[in-house]
Each structure stands twice: as C-alpha cells, then as structure tokens.
Amino acid sequence: MTDKQLFDELVSKGIIDGTLAEKIIREAELANAPAEELLYERARVDEEAVGKVKSALLKAPYKKIDPQAIPEEVLRIIPKDISENYRVIPLEKNKDMLIVGMLRPDNLRAQEALKFIAKRERLSLGVYIVTPSALADVWRRYEPYKDEIAAAIKEMNLRPGAGSRIVALEEGVRTAEDAPVIKLVASTLRHAVDSKASDIHIEPQHNYLRVRFRIDGELSEVASLPPVLSQPVISRIKVLAELRLDETRIPQDGRFRTEIGGREIDFRIATFPTPSGEKAAIRVLDAVAGLKNLNDLGLNRHDYGIINEALAAPYGMILISGPTGSGKSTTLYAMMQKLNSEKVNVVSLEDPVEYFMPGINQSQVKPEIGYTFASGLRQILRQDPDVVMVGEIRDGETASLAVNAALTGHIMLSTIHTNNSIGVIPRLIDLGVPPFLISSAVNVMLAQRLVGRLCEKCKFAEDAGPGMEKNIGEAIGSLPESERKEIEDKFGKAPHKIYHAGGKPDCPVCRGKWGRRSLCWALIYLPRALISQA
C-alpha cells in the first residue's frame, strides 16, 4: 500500500480533504518521513477511521485495544526500542501464537524483525492494525526513562562516593565501560525526541550530573546522574559528533545524525568548559517536527495574505524580527519551502544549517576562515539566484548588500534582532542603510513570538466575565466583516467561554500545554515621512 493509495482512499471517504492530502505527501517527501505519521502530526483526524481504511486496503483486521490489559510477560517479548522503531506492539500470547498490533502491517522491515522474534520464541504470528494513540499508550507501560538510567547505572556497578570501572580511550582520557554509557546516551536522545524537546543540556554540577530538556521553550530537569558519569557521558557525545576527546579547555562544535523511531534525526553539539567539567548543549533537529508549511504556523488570515503576496513579488526583502527562540528560523524555512521549485534557484547562507532541504542550495558560514554573511552574500549573487536567504543581518556590510540584492531583482529573506516590526526601520538605519532605500527594498517586516497551545485533553473552560466580554466584543467588532463572520461561525456569539490550561497529573499528554504557535505582527507600509525621520 503506497501513501498515495491510502490518502486517495481517505479523501474519497471524506476523512481528509484533497488539499491536505497533497500537502502532507509533499511534506513527507521533503522530510523523508512516513506520510501517515505526518498526517497525525499536522491534522486532527479520526485515527480509528484511518485504521479501518487501512484494514480494508491491506486485508488485515483492525483492533481497538486496552493497553492496561496486556500482561507484563507479553510486553517483555518485544523490547521497547524495537517496538518504537518498527511501530509494533505485543498484544497477547495464545498457546503457540503471538498476537501483535502494527501501524503498517506492510512494513517489510517490521515484518523481518517480527519473524526473528517469533522464531526465537518458537511462536507463529497474528497481526492486527492499531492506531498511533494505541502505540503511544502501550509504550508508556514500558520502563520510563529514569528506570533505564537506573538500569544503566546499576550495570556500571557505581556506588555512592566511588569511582567507576574505567578503560583508557586515549592518553589522558578515561571513561566508564562503553556499553552502559552508550545505552545511557542513546536513551537520553530517544527520550528527548519522544518528548519533542528542542534542546538537551548535560551539565556537570558540584555533586551530580544534571540532564535538562527544553520543551516548548521551558527548561526542566529530567535526570540527576552520579558525578563520576560526567566525563564518560560527555566523551560518548563527543565521539558521536567526531570532536576531539583530548581537548577539554575550549568549546567545540559538531553534529551527527541517527535514526530514532523510524526517522532520521540530526543533533547539533556544542561543548563548553566549566570548573566542574565540560558541559554539552545538544540541539535536536527533527525535520518532522521542525519543518512546517507556511499555513501550519498559526498565522491569521491577514498576516498569511500579506506574506503570500510578498513571496509572490518579483523582488524585495522580507525581514523577520524577534528574540532568540521565537521561531524565526522555522518561519524562514517555511517561506523557502513555499518558494522551492524546479523553476526557482533558492540559495541560503546559514549559521549553522539546521535542516537540510532538497532542492535548496544551502551554505554554512565559517567566520574563523573569513567566510562571513557579508562575503558569502557577495558570492551568492554570482550564483544566479532567484531567492536568497541570509540567516541574520548582523552588520552594516551585510545589511547594505542585502538591500542592494532586494533592489536588483531578488527575493531576500532574513532575520534581524529587534523587539517589534517598526523597530526594523531604525535598526537598518543604525546599520548604515540610507532611509530612502528602505521603503523601496523592504516588502514586509514581521515581528514574531511563540505562545503555548492548551492541551486538548485537559484544558477547561469558564464563562467570560462582563469585563472580558466587553474586550472580546470590541476586538471582534474592529475586524473586517469576513473575519468577524468567520470567528462568530467558529466560536459563536456572546456569552463566550475562556479556556485555561489544565495540567492534570493523570493527563497522558502534557502539563497543561502541548506545543506552541506563532503570534505575528506584519507591517507592509509606512509613510515616507516617518521612514525618513525614523
């Protein structure tokens, strides 16, 4: 069963619309990810309905399961890493048969893995189709991350106040025996991806090694490890990123790619020396979670229209402003993805390249050898580009070159550090761009922030009070007729409900919020007098 066959059937049965199907399939090809899993990430669909469609296409029965009813001894037949990699779970064991649930029974790699397990256990196989939610519910029954850490530490025979058993890697470098440390690091990386973390921080403290994840913009501690593990864990990460093990005095940067959960994930590493030992910050670059289409960013109709119009223009700049971590890079990648086609030459200059995009010529600056945004931009303009993306305008030379490129027939995309849209103008002037060029070169100035989405499973509502109703009424009343009608059709008229984060302890999804969306302020026109006086 191909993705197209599945999606065509979903469209014919009215489960999804044709536009969404085409968008998901294109995005899956770009991200080299399973289209079905992207569908669940990008849209709210009836998983059971999708499962029944697959059942008809693959001639395999669909089963709705109770995760708590699976016996522990059955759960242990298929290890968690195999279960996650191949999207397969054990359901029951009947005499000489193992019954399993699969997301895609036609996955040949999963079939081979199951045949090996069945042969080892001397069992035949029975297969049901299950939903992604069923898979996730069963995975929660496996040992959690902290239990995996405890098992790895136990395997290393560590005792409070004692050192670890050590083997020499290179002169002056020692680490705990490989296998447990490898498991520990692999478990941490896998747990970060499962948690949708954007960053991992591994930080040696005075009396322990702290592991923190940044999820939806907030850092939280996920594990505390014995201090003797600091050097072994950091060394393992440096090995993966091909960094120098014998250099601990200066920061080092690197990256590596590995497969987790059936898809390729990039990890960008930056080490940093501290008095307690080397610290590592790891950026998790998951193309499925990180690469988005423009209409997946949460833009309102007004801002979406402004950006689309600017992207369709023959030339001009689109500048995105906002603090670090406000989603500027995600928006830039979404714009490049929209412009990317065989008829358009898209060239980017980045520091660093975060996501590799087929069809786009991406280059990473290296200031230490003189390859900067400014020098790179000069070379890009000799590459016959239609669209140029510069990761950040940091200095006057880059700003001047970018403005000139925008005025000579190129679409120029970039970011600039200001607090709001209007602040882009004085910032460009401060960088030496003549005021009279700004209105001619800049098509859109976009300020951006990220806000949390309420968890759909545990959010709760209360009636809006009189004061809030008045504010809502004034805000809706100020909108154009078409947008006002759209809001009233979606949310109804007064009285309105106000939703709050739940964060119930038993919520299987979150702590009140799950994911983020962007809030944007797009500015496209200012009187020339204001620009000249800014």
Coordinates of C-alpha atoms in Angstrom, one line a residue:
M1 CA 0.0 0.0 0.0
T2 CA 1.5 3.3 -1.1
D3 CA 1.0 6.6 0.7
K4 CA -0.9 7.8 -2.4
Q5 CA -3.3 4.8 -2.3
L6 CA -4.0 5.4 1.4
F7 CA -4.5 9.1 1.1
D8 CA -6.7 8.8 -2.0
E9 CA -9.0 6.4 -0.1
L10 CA -9.1 8.8 2.9
V11 CA -10.1 11.6 0.6
S12 CA -12.7 9.5 -1.1
K13 CA -14.3 8.6 2.2
G14 CA -14.2 12.3 3.4
I15 CA -11.8 11.7 6.3
I16 CA -9.4 14.3 5.0
D17 CA -9.6 16.8 2.1
G18 CA -7.6 16.6 -1.1
T19 CA -5.6 19.8 -0.4
L20 CA -4.4 18.4 2.9
A21 CA -3.5 15.1 1.3
E22 CA -1.4 16.7 -1.3
K23 CA 0.4 18.9 1.2
I24 CA 1.2 16.1 3.6
I25 CA 2.5 13.8 0.8
R26 CA 4.8 16.7 -0.5
E27 CA 6.0 17.4 3.0
A28 CA 6.7 13.8 3.7
E29 CA 8.9 13.6 0.6
L30 CA 10.7 16.7 1.7
A31 CA 11.3 15.5 5.3
N32 CA 11.9 11.8 4.2
A33 CA 9.3 10.8 6.8
P34 CA 6.3 8.5 6.7
A35 CA 3.3 10.4 5.3
E36 CA 0.8 8.8 7.6
E37 CA 2.7 9.8 10.8
L38 CA 2.9 13.4 9.4
L39 CA -0.8 13.3 8.9
Y40 CA -1.3 12.7 12.6
E41 CA 1.2 15.4 13.5
R42 CA -0.3 18.1 11.2
A43 CA -4.1 17.5 11.4
R44 CA -6.7 16.2 13.8
V45 CA -8.0 13.1 12.1
D46 CA -10.1 10.2 13.3
E47 CA -7.4 7.6 14.0
E48 CA -10.0 4.8 14.2
A49 CA -11.4 5.7 10.8
V50 CA -7.9 5.7 9.3
G51 CA -7.2 2.3 10.8
K52 CA -10.4 0.9 9.3
V53 CA -9.5 2.2 5.9
K54 CA -6.0 0.6 6.1
S55 CA -7.7 -2.6 7.2
A56 CA -9.8 -2.7 4.0
L57 CA -6.8 -1.8 1.8
L58 CA -4.4 -4.3 3.4
K59 CA -6.9 -7.1 4.1
A60 CA -5.8 -7.1 7.8
P61 CA -8.2 -6.8 10.8
Y62 CA -8.4 -3.6 12.8
K63 CA -8.4 -3.9 16.6
K64 CA -9.2 -1.4 19.4
I65 CA -7.1 -2.3 22.3
D66 CA -6.8 -1.7 26.1
P67 CA -3.2 -1.1 26.9
Q68 CA -3.6 -2.0 30.6
A69 CA -4.9 -5.4 29.6
I70 CA -1.6 -6.5 28.1
P71 CA 0.2 -8.8 30.6
E72 CA 3.8 -7.8 31.6
E73 CA 5.2 -11.1 30.4
V74 CA 3.8 -10.4 26.9
L75 CA 5.0 -6.9 26.9
R76 CA 8.6 -8.1 27.5
I77 CA 8.6 -10.3 24.3
I78 CA 9.2 -7.2 22.1
P79 CA 11.8 -4.7 23.6
K80 CA 10.8 -1.1 23.6
D81 CA 13.4 0.1 21.1
I82 CA 12.2 -2.5 18.6
S83 CA 8.6 -1.6 19.3
E84 CA 9.3 2.1 18.7
N85 CA 11.5 1.7 15.6
Y86 CA 9.1 -0.6 13.8
R87 CA 5.8 0.7 15.2
V88 CA 4.7 -2.7 16.5
I89 CA 3.4 -3.8 20.0
P90 CA 2.7 -7.2 21.5
L91 CA -1.0 -7.7 22.4
E92 CA -1.4 -11.3 23.6
K93 CA 0.1 -14.7 23.6
N94 CA -2.3 -17.6 22.8
K95 CA -0.7 -21.1 23.1
D96 CA 1.8 -21.1 20.2
M97 CA 0.8 -17.7 18.7
L98 CA 2.0 -14.2 19.4
I99 CA -0.7 -11.5 18.5
V100 CA 0.8 -8.1 17.7
G101 CA -0.5 -4.7 16.7
M102 CA 1.1 -2.8 13.9
L103 CA 0.7 0.7 12.4
R104 CA 1.6 -0.6 9.0
P105 CA 1.5 -4.4 8.5
D106 CA 3.0 -3.9 5.0
N107 CA 6.3 -2.6 6.5
L108 CA 8.8 -5.1 5.3
R109 CA 11.5 -4.2 7.9
A110 CA 9.0 -4.6 10.7
Q111 CA 7.9 -8.0 9.2
E112 CA 11.5 -9.2 9.3
A113 CA 12.0 -8.1 12.9
L114 CA 8.8 -9.8 14.0
K115 CA 9.7 -13.0 12.1
F116 CA 13.1 -13.1 14.0
I117 CA 11.3 -12.6 17.4
A118 CA 8.7 -15.2 16.6
K119 CA 11.3 -17.7 15.6
R120 CA 13.3 -17.0 18.8
E121 CA 10.2 -17.5 20.9
R122 CA 9.0 -20.5 18.8
L123 CA 5.7 -18.8 18.0
S124 CA 3.6 -18.1 15.0
L125 CA 2.3 -14.6 14.3
G126 CA -1.1 -13.0 14.2
V127 CA -1.4 -9.3 13.2
Y128 CA -3.9 -6.5 13.9
I129 CA -3.8 -2.9 12.7
V130 CA -3.8 -0.4 15.6
T131 CA -3.8 3.4 16.0
P132 CA -0.8 5.7 16.8
S133 CA -2.5 6.5 20.1
A134 CA -2.7 2.8 21.0
L135 CA 1.1 2.5 20.3
A136 CA 1.8 5.5 22.5
D137 CA -0.3 4.2 25.3
V138 CA 1.5 0.8 25.3
W139 CA 4.9 2.5 25.1
R140 CA 4.1 4.3 28.4
R141 CA 3.9 0.9 30.0
Y142 CA 7.5 0.1 29.2
E143 CA 10.2 1.2 31.6
P144 CA 10.3 5.0 31.7
Y145 CA 13.5 7.0 31.1
K146 CA 14.6 7.2 34.7
D147 CA 14.3 3.4 35.1
E148 CA 16.5 3.0 32.0
I149 CA 19.0 5.3 33.7
A150 CA 18.9 3.3 36.9
A151 CA 19.5 0.1 35.0
A152 CA 22.5 1.5 33.2
I153 CA 24.0 2.9 36.4
K154 CA 23.4 -0.5 38.1
E155 CA 25.2 -2.2 35.2
M156 CA 28.2 0.0 35.8
N157 CA 28.4 -1.1 39.5
L158 CA 28.6 2.5 40.7
R159 CA 28.5 3.1 44.5
P160 CA 28.0 6.4 46.3
G161 CA 31.4 8.1 46.7
A162 CA 33.1 5.5 44.5
G163 CA 34.6 5.9 41.0
S164 CA 33.6 3.9 38.0
R165 CA 35.4 1.0 36.4
I166 CA 37.5 2.7 33.7
V167 CA 39.2 1.9 30.4
A168 CA 41.7 4.1 28.6
L169 CA 40.4 5.6 25.3
E170 CA 43.3 7.9 24.6
E171 CA 46.2 9.2 26.6
G172 CA 44.7 11.4 29.4
V173 CA 41.2 10.4 28.7
R174 CA 39.3 7.7 30.6
T175 CA 35.6 6.7 30.5
A176 CA 33.3 4.1 32.0
E177 CA 32.9 0.8 30.1
D178 CA 31.3 1.5 26.8
A179 CA 28.1 -0.5 26.8
P180 CA 26.2 1.1 29.7
V181 CA 27.3 4.7 28.7
I182 CA 26.2 4.0 25.1
K183 CA 22.8 2.9 26.4
L184 CA 22.5 5.9 28.7
V185 CA 23.2 8.4 26.0
A186 CA 21.0 6.6 23.4
S187 CA 18.2 6.5 26.0
T188 CA 18.6 10.2 26.6
L189 CA 18.5 11.1 22.9
R190 CA 15.5 8.9 22.3
H191 CA 13.6 10.3 25.3
A192 CA 14.3 13.9 24.1
V193 CA 12.9 13.1 20.6
D194 CA 9.8 11.4 22.1
S195 CA 9.3 14.4 24.4
K196 CA 9.6 16.8 21.4
A197 CA 12.4 18.6 23.2
S198 CA 14.3 21.3 21.2
D199 CA 17.4 21.1 23.3
I200 CA 19.3 18.8 25.7
H201 CA 21.5 20.2 28.4
I202 CA 24.1 17.9 30.0
E203 CA 25.6 19.9 32.9
P204 CA 28.2 18.8 35.4
Q205 CA 27.4 20.2 38.9
H206 CA 29.5 20.0 42.1
N207 CA 27.9 16.8 43.3
Y208 CA 25.8 15.4 40.3
L209 CA 25.4 15.5 36.6
R210 CA 22.2 17.3 35.6
V211 CA 20.2 16.5 32.4
R212 CA 17.6 19.0 31.3
F213 CA 15.3 19.2 28.3
R214 CA 13.9 22.4 26.8
I215 CA 10.3 21.6 25.8
D216 CA 8.0 24.3 24.3
G217 CA 10.6 26.9 25.4
E218 CA 10.9 25.9 29.0
L219 CA 13.8 24.1 30.7
S220 CA 13.1 21.3 33.1
E221 CA 15.3 18.7 34.8
V222 CA 14.7 15.1 33.7
A223 CA 17.5 13.3 35.4
S224 CA 20.3 13.6 38.0
L225 CA 23.2 11.2 37.5
P226 CA 26.3 10.4 39.7
P227 CA 29.1 12.9 39.2
V228 CA 31.5 10.2 38.0
L229 CA 29.4 9.9 34.9
S230 CA 30.1 13.4 33.7
Q231 CA 33.3 12.7 31.7
P232 CA 32.1 9.3 30.3
V233 CA 28.8 10.8 29.1
I234 CA 30.4 13.9 27.5
S235 CA 33.1 11.7 25.9
R236 CA 30.4 9.5 24.3
I237 CA 28.7 12.6 22.9
K238 CA 32.0 13.9 21.6
V239 CA 32.7 10.5 19.9
L240 CA 29.3 10.7 18.1
A241 CA 30.0 14.2 16.9
E242 CA 33.6 13.4 16.0
L243 CA 35.1 16.0 18.3
R244 CA 38.5 15.9 19.9
L245 CA 38.4 13.8 23.1
D246 CA 41.7 15.2 24.4
E247 CA 40.6 18.9 24.2
T248 CA 38.6 20.0 27.2
R249 CA 39.9 23.5 27.6
I250 CA 38.0 25.2 24.7
P251 CA 34.5 24.9 23.3
Q252 CA 33.9 22.6 20.3
D253 CA 31.1 22.3 17.8
G254 CA 29.9 19.3 15.9
R255 CA 26.9 17.3 14.7
F256 CA 25.7 13.8 13.9
R257 CA 22.7 12.1 12.5
T258 CA 21.0 8.9 13.7
E259 CA 17.7 7.1 13.2
I260 CA 15.2 7.2 16.1
G261 CA 11.6 5.9 15.8
G262 CA 12.0 5.1 12.1
R263 CA 13.1 8.6 11.0
E264 CA 16.5 10.4 10.8
I265 CA 17.2 13.0 13.4
D266 CA 20.1 15.5 13.4
F267 CA 21.8 16.5 16.6
R268 CA 24.0 19.7 16.8
I269 CA 26.5 19.6 19.6
A270 CA 28.3 22.5 21.4
T271 CA 30.6 21.8 24.3
F272 CA 31.6 24.4 26.9
P273 CA 34.3 24.2 29.6
T274 CA 33.3 24.8 33.2
P275 CA 35.1 24.4 36.5
S276 CA 33.1 21.2 37.1
G277 CA 33.9 19.7 33.7
E278 CA 32.6 20.1 30.2
K279 CA 29.0 21.0 29.6
A280 CA 27.2 19.9 26.4
A281 CA 24.2 21.6 24.7
I282 CA 22.5 19.5 22.1
R283 CA 20.1 21.0 19.6
V284 CA 17.5 18.3 18.4
L285 CA 16.8 18.9 14.8
D286 CA 13.8 16.7 13.8
A287 CA 12.6 17.5 10.3
V288 CA 9.1 16.1 11.0
A289 CA 8.7 18.5 14.0
G290 CA 10.8 21.4 12.8
L291 CA 10.0 21.8 9.1
K292 CA 6.5 23.3 8.7
N293 CA 4.4 24.6 5.8
L294 CA 3.5 28.3 5.9
N295 CA -0.1 27.6 6.7
D296 CA 0.9 25.4 9.6
L297 CA 2.5 28.3 11.6
G298 CA -0.8 29.6 13.0
L299 CA -0.8 32.8 11.1
N300 CA -4.1 34.7 10.9
R301 CA -5.7 35.3 7.5
H302 CA -4.5 38.9 7.3
D303 CA -0.8 38.1 8.0
Y304 CA -0.9 35.0 5.9
G305 CA -2.2 37.1 2.9
I306 CA 0.5 39.7 3.4
I307 CA 3.3 37.2 3.5
N308 CA 1.9 35.3 0.5
E309 CA 1.7 38.5 -1.5
A310 CA 5.3 39.4 -0.6
L311 CA 6.6 35.9 -1.6
A312 CA 4.8 36.3 -5.0
A313 CA 6.5 39.7 -5.7
P314 CA 9.4 39.7 -8.2
Y315 CA 11.8 41.3 -5.7
G316 CA 12.1 42.8 -2.3
M317 CA 13.0 41.9 1.3
I318 CA 11.0 40.0 4.0
L319 CA 12.6 40.7 7.4
I320 CA 11.6 38.7 10.5
S321 CA 12.4 40.1 13.9
G322 CA 12.1 38.7 17.4
P323 CA 14.2 37.4 20.3
T324 CA 16.2 34.2 20.3
G325 CA 13.9 31.2 20.3
S326 CA 10.9 33.0 18.8
G327 CA 10.6 30.7 15.8
K328 CA 12.3 33.0 13.2
S329 CA 14.2 30.1 11.6
T330 CA 11.1 28.0 11.4
T331 CA 9.3 30.7 9.5
L332 CA 12.2 31.3 7.2
Y333 CA 12.3 27.6 6.3
A334 CA 8.6 27.6 5.7
M335 CA 9.0 30.5 3.3
M336 CA 11.8 28.8 1.5
Q337 CA 9.8 25.6 1.2
K338 CA 6.9 27.5 -0.4
L339 CA 9.2 29.1 -2.9
N340 CA 11.2 26.0 -3.7
S341 CA 10.5 24.6 -7.1
E342 CA 12.5 23.4 -10.2
K343 CA 12.0 26.8 -11.8
V344 CA 13.4 28.8 -8.9
N345 CA 17.0 28.9 -7.7
V346 CA 16.9 29.2 -3.9
V347 CA 20.3 29.8 -2.2
S348 CA 20.7 30.2 1.6
L349 CA 23.6 31.3 3.8
E350 CA 23.1 30.0 7.3
D351 CA 24.9 29.8 10.7
P352 CA 24.5 26.9 11.0
V353 CA 22.5 24.9 8.6
E354 CA 19.8 23.5 10.8
Y355 CA 17.6 21.4 8.4
F356 CA 18.8 20.1 5.0
M357 CA 16.2 20.8 2.4
P358 CA 16.2 19.0 -1.0
G359 CA 16.3 21.4 -4.0
I360 CA 17.8 24.3 -2.0
N361 CA 21.5 25.3 -2.2
Q362 CA 22.4 25.7 1.5
S363 CA 25.8 27.0 2.7
Q364 CA 27.2 27.4 6.2
V365 CA 29.3 30.5 7.1
K366 CA 32.7 30.0 8.7
P367 CA 33.8 33.3 10.2
E368 CA 37.0 31.7 11.5
I369 CA 38.3 31.4 7.9
G370 CA 36.8 34.7 6.7
Y371 CA 33.6 33.2 5.2
T372 CA 31.0 35.6 6.8
F373 CA 27.5 36.5 5.9
A374 CA 28.8 39.6 4.0
S375 CA 31.5 37.7 2.0
G376 CA 29.1 34.8 1.4
L377 CA 26.4 37.2 0.1
R378 CA 28.7 38.6 -2.5
Q379 CA 29.4 35.1 -3.8
I380 CA 25.7 34.1 -3.7
L381 CA 24.8 37.0 -6.0
R382 CA 27.1 35.4 -8.6
Q383 CA 25.2 32.1 -8.4
D384 CA 22.2 33.4 -10.4
P385 CA 19.8 33.2 -7.5
D386 CA 16.1 34.0 -7.6
V387 CA 15.6 33.7 -3.9
V388 CA 18.3 34.4 -1.3
M389 CA 18.1 33.6 2.4
V390 CA 20.6 35.1 4.8
G391 CA 20.3 33.7 8.3
E392 CA 20.8 37.0 10.1
I393 CA 21.7 40.6 9.2
R394 CA 24.3 41.4 11.9
D395 CA 26.4 44.2 10.4
G396 CA 26.3 47.2 8.1
E397 CA 28.0 45.4 5.2
T398 CA 25.5 42.5 5.2
A399 CA 22.6 45.0 5.5
S400 CA 23.8 47.1 2.6
L401 CA 24.4 44.0 0.4
A402 CA 21.0 42.6 1.3
V403 CA 19.2 45.8 0.4
N404 CA 21.0 46.1 -2.9
A405 CA 20.2 42.5 -3.7
A406 CA 16.5 43.2 -3.0
L407 CA 16.5 46.2 -5.3
T408 CA 18.1 44.3 -8.2
G409 CA 15.5 41.6 -8.8
H410 CA 15.9 39.1 -5.9
I411 CA 13.6 38.0 -3.2
M412 CA 15.6 38.4 0.0
L413 CA 14.7 36.6 3.2
S414 CA 16.4 37.3 6.5
T415 CA 16.1 37.9 10.2
I416 CA 17.1 40.9 12.3
H417 CA 17.2 41.4 16.1
T418 CA 14.6 44.0 17.1
N419 CA 11.7 43.8 19.5
N420 CA 8.9 44.6 17.0
S421 CA 8.1 45.3 13.4
I422 CA 8.5 49.0 13.5
G423 CA 11.9 48.6 15.1
V424 CA 13.3 47.1 11.9
I425 CA 13.5 50.6 10.3
P426 CA 15.7 52.4 12.9
R427 CA 17.8 49.2 13.2
L428 CA 18.5 49.2 9.4
I429 CA 19.3 53.0 9.6
D430 CA 21.6 52.3 12.5
L431 CA 23.4 49.7 10.3
G432 CA 24.0 52.4 7.7
V433 CA 21.2 51.7 5.2
P434 CA 20.0 55.1 3.7
P435 CA 16.4 55.8 4.8
F436 CA 15.2 56.4 1.3
L437 CA 16.2 52.8 0.2
I438 CA 14.2 51.1 3.0
S439 CA 10.7 51.7 1.6
S440 CA 11.8 50.6 -1.8
A441 CA 13.6 47.4 -0.7
V442 CA 11.6 46.1 2.2
N443 CA 8.3 44.5 1.4
V444 CA 7.3 43.0 4.8
M445 CA 8.6 43.5 8.3
L446 CA 7.4 40.6 10.5
A447 CA 7.6 40.5 14.3
Q448 CA 7.1 37.1 15.9
R449 CA 6.6 35.4 19.3
L450 CA 5.7 31.9 20.3
V451 CA 2.9 31.1 22.7
G452 CA 1.8 27.7 24.2
R453 CA -1.2 25.8 22.9
L454 CA -3.6 24.5 25.5
C455 CA -3.7 20.7 25.8
E456 CA -6.9 19.5 24.1
K457 CA -7.3 16.6 26.6
C458 CA -7.2 18.5 29.9
K459 CA -8.0 22.2 29.2
F460 CA -11.1 23.5 31.0
A461 CA -13.5 26.4 30.3
E462 CA -15.2 29.1 32.4
D463 CA -17.6 31.8 31.4
A464 CA -16.1 35.1 30.4
G465 CA -16.9 37.9 32.9
P466 CA -18.5 41.2 31.9
G467 CA -15.2 42.9 31.5
M468 CA -13.8 40.2 29.4
E469 CA -16.9 40.0 27.2
K470 CA -16.6 43.8 26.6
N471 CA -13.0 43.4 25.5
I472 CA -13.9 40.4 23.2
G473 CA -16.7 42.3 21.7
E474 CA -14.6 45.3 20.9
A475 CA -11.8 43.2 19.4
I476 CA -14.2 41.2 17.2
G477 CA -16.1 44.4 16.2
S478 CA -12.8 46.0 14.9
L479 CA -12.3 43.2 12.4
P480 CA -13.3 43.2 8.8
E481 CA -16.7 41.7 8.0
S482 CA -15.4 38.5 6.6
E483 CA -13.1 37.8 9.6
R484 CA -15.8 38.8 12.1
K485 CA -18.2 36.3 10.5
E486 CA -15.6 33.5 10.5
I487 CA -14.9 34.0 14.2
E488 CA -18.6 34.0 15.0
D489 CA -19.2 30.9 13.0
K490 CA -16.4 29.1 14.8
F491 CA -16.8 30.3 18.4
G492 CA -20.4 31.6 18.4
K493 CA -21.7 34.8 19.8
A494 CA -21.7 36.0 23.5
P495 CA -21.6 34.6 26.1
H496 CA -18.1 33.3 25.3
K497 CA -16.0 30.7 27.1
I498 CA -12.5 31.3 28.3
Y499 CA -10.2 28.2 28.3
H500 CA -7.4 27.6 30.7
A501 CA -4.5 25.1 31.0
G502 CA -5.4 22.1 33.0
G503 CA -2.2 20.3 33.7
K504 CA -3.9 17.4 35.5
P505 CA -1.4 14.9 37.0
D506 CA -3.1 12.0 35.1
C507 CA -3.1 13.7 31.7
P508 CA -1.2 11.3 29.4
V509 CA -0.2 14.2 27.1
C510 CA 1.1 17.2 28.9
R511 CA 1.3 19.5 31.9
G512 CA -1.3 21.9 30.7
K513 CA 0.2 22.9 27.4
W514 CA 1.2 20.9 24.4
G515 CA 3.1 22.6 21.5
R516 CA 3.3 26.2 20.5
R517 CA 2.1 28.5 17.8
S518 CA 3.3 31.8 16.5
L519 CA 1.9 35.2 17.0
C520 CA 2.9 37.7 14.3
W521 CA 2.6 41.3 13.6
A522 CA 3.2 42.1 9.9
L523 CA 4.0 45.6 8.7
I524 CA 3.9 46.4 5.0
Y525 CA 3.6 50.2 4.6
L526 CA 4.7 53.3 6.4
P527 CA 4.5 57.0 5.2
R528 CA 7.8 58.1 3.6
A529 CA 8.0 61.0 6.1
L530 CA 8.0 58.6 9.0
I531 CA 10.7 56.4 7.4
S532 CA 12.9 59.4 6.6
Q533 CA 12.6 60.7 10.2
A534 CA 13.0 57.3 11.9

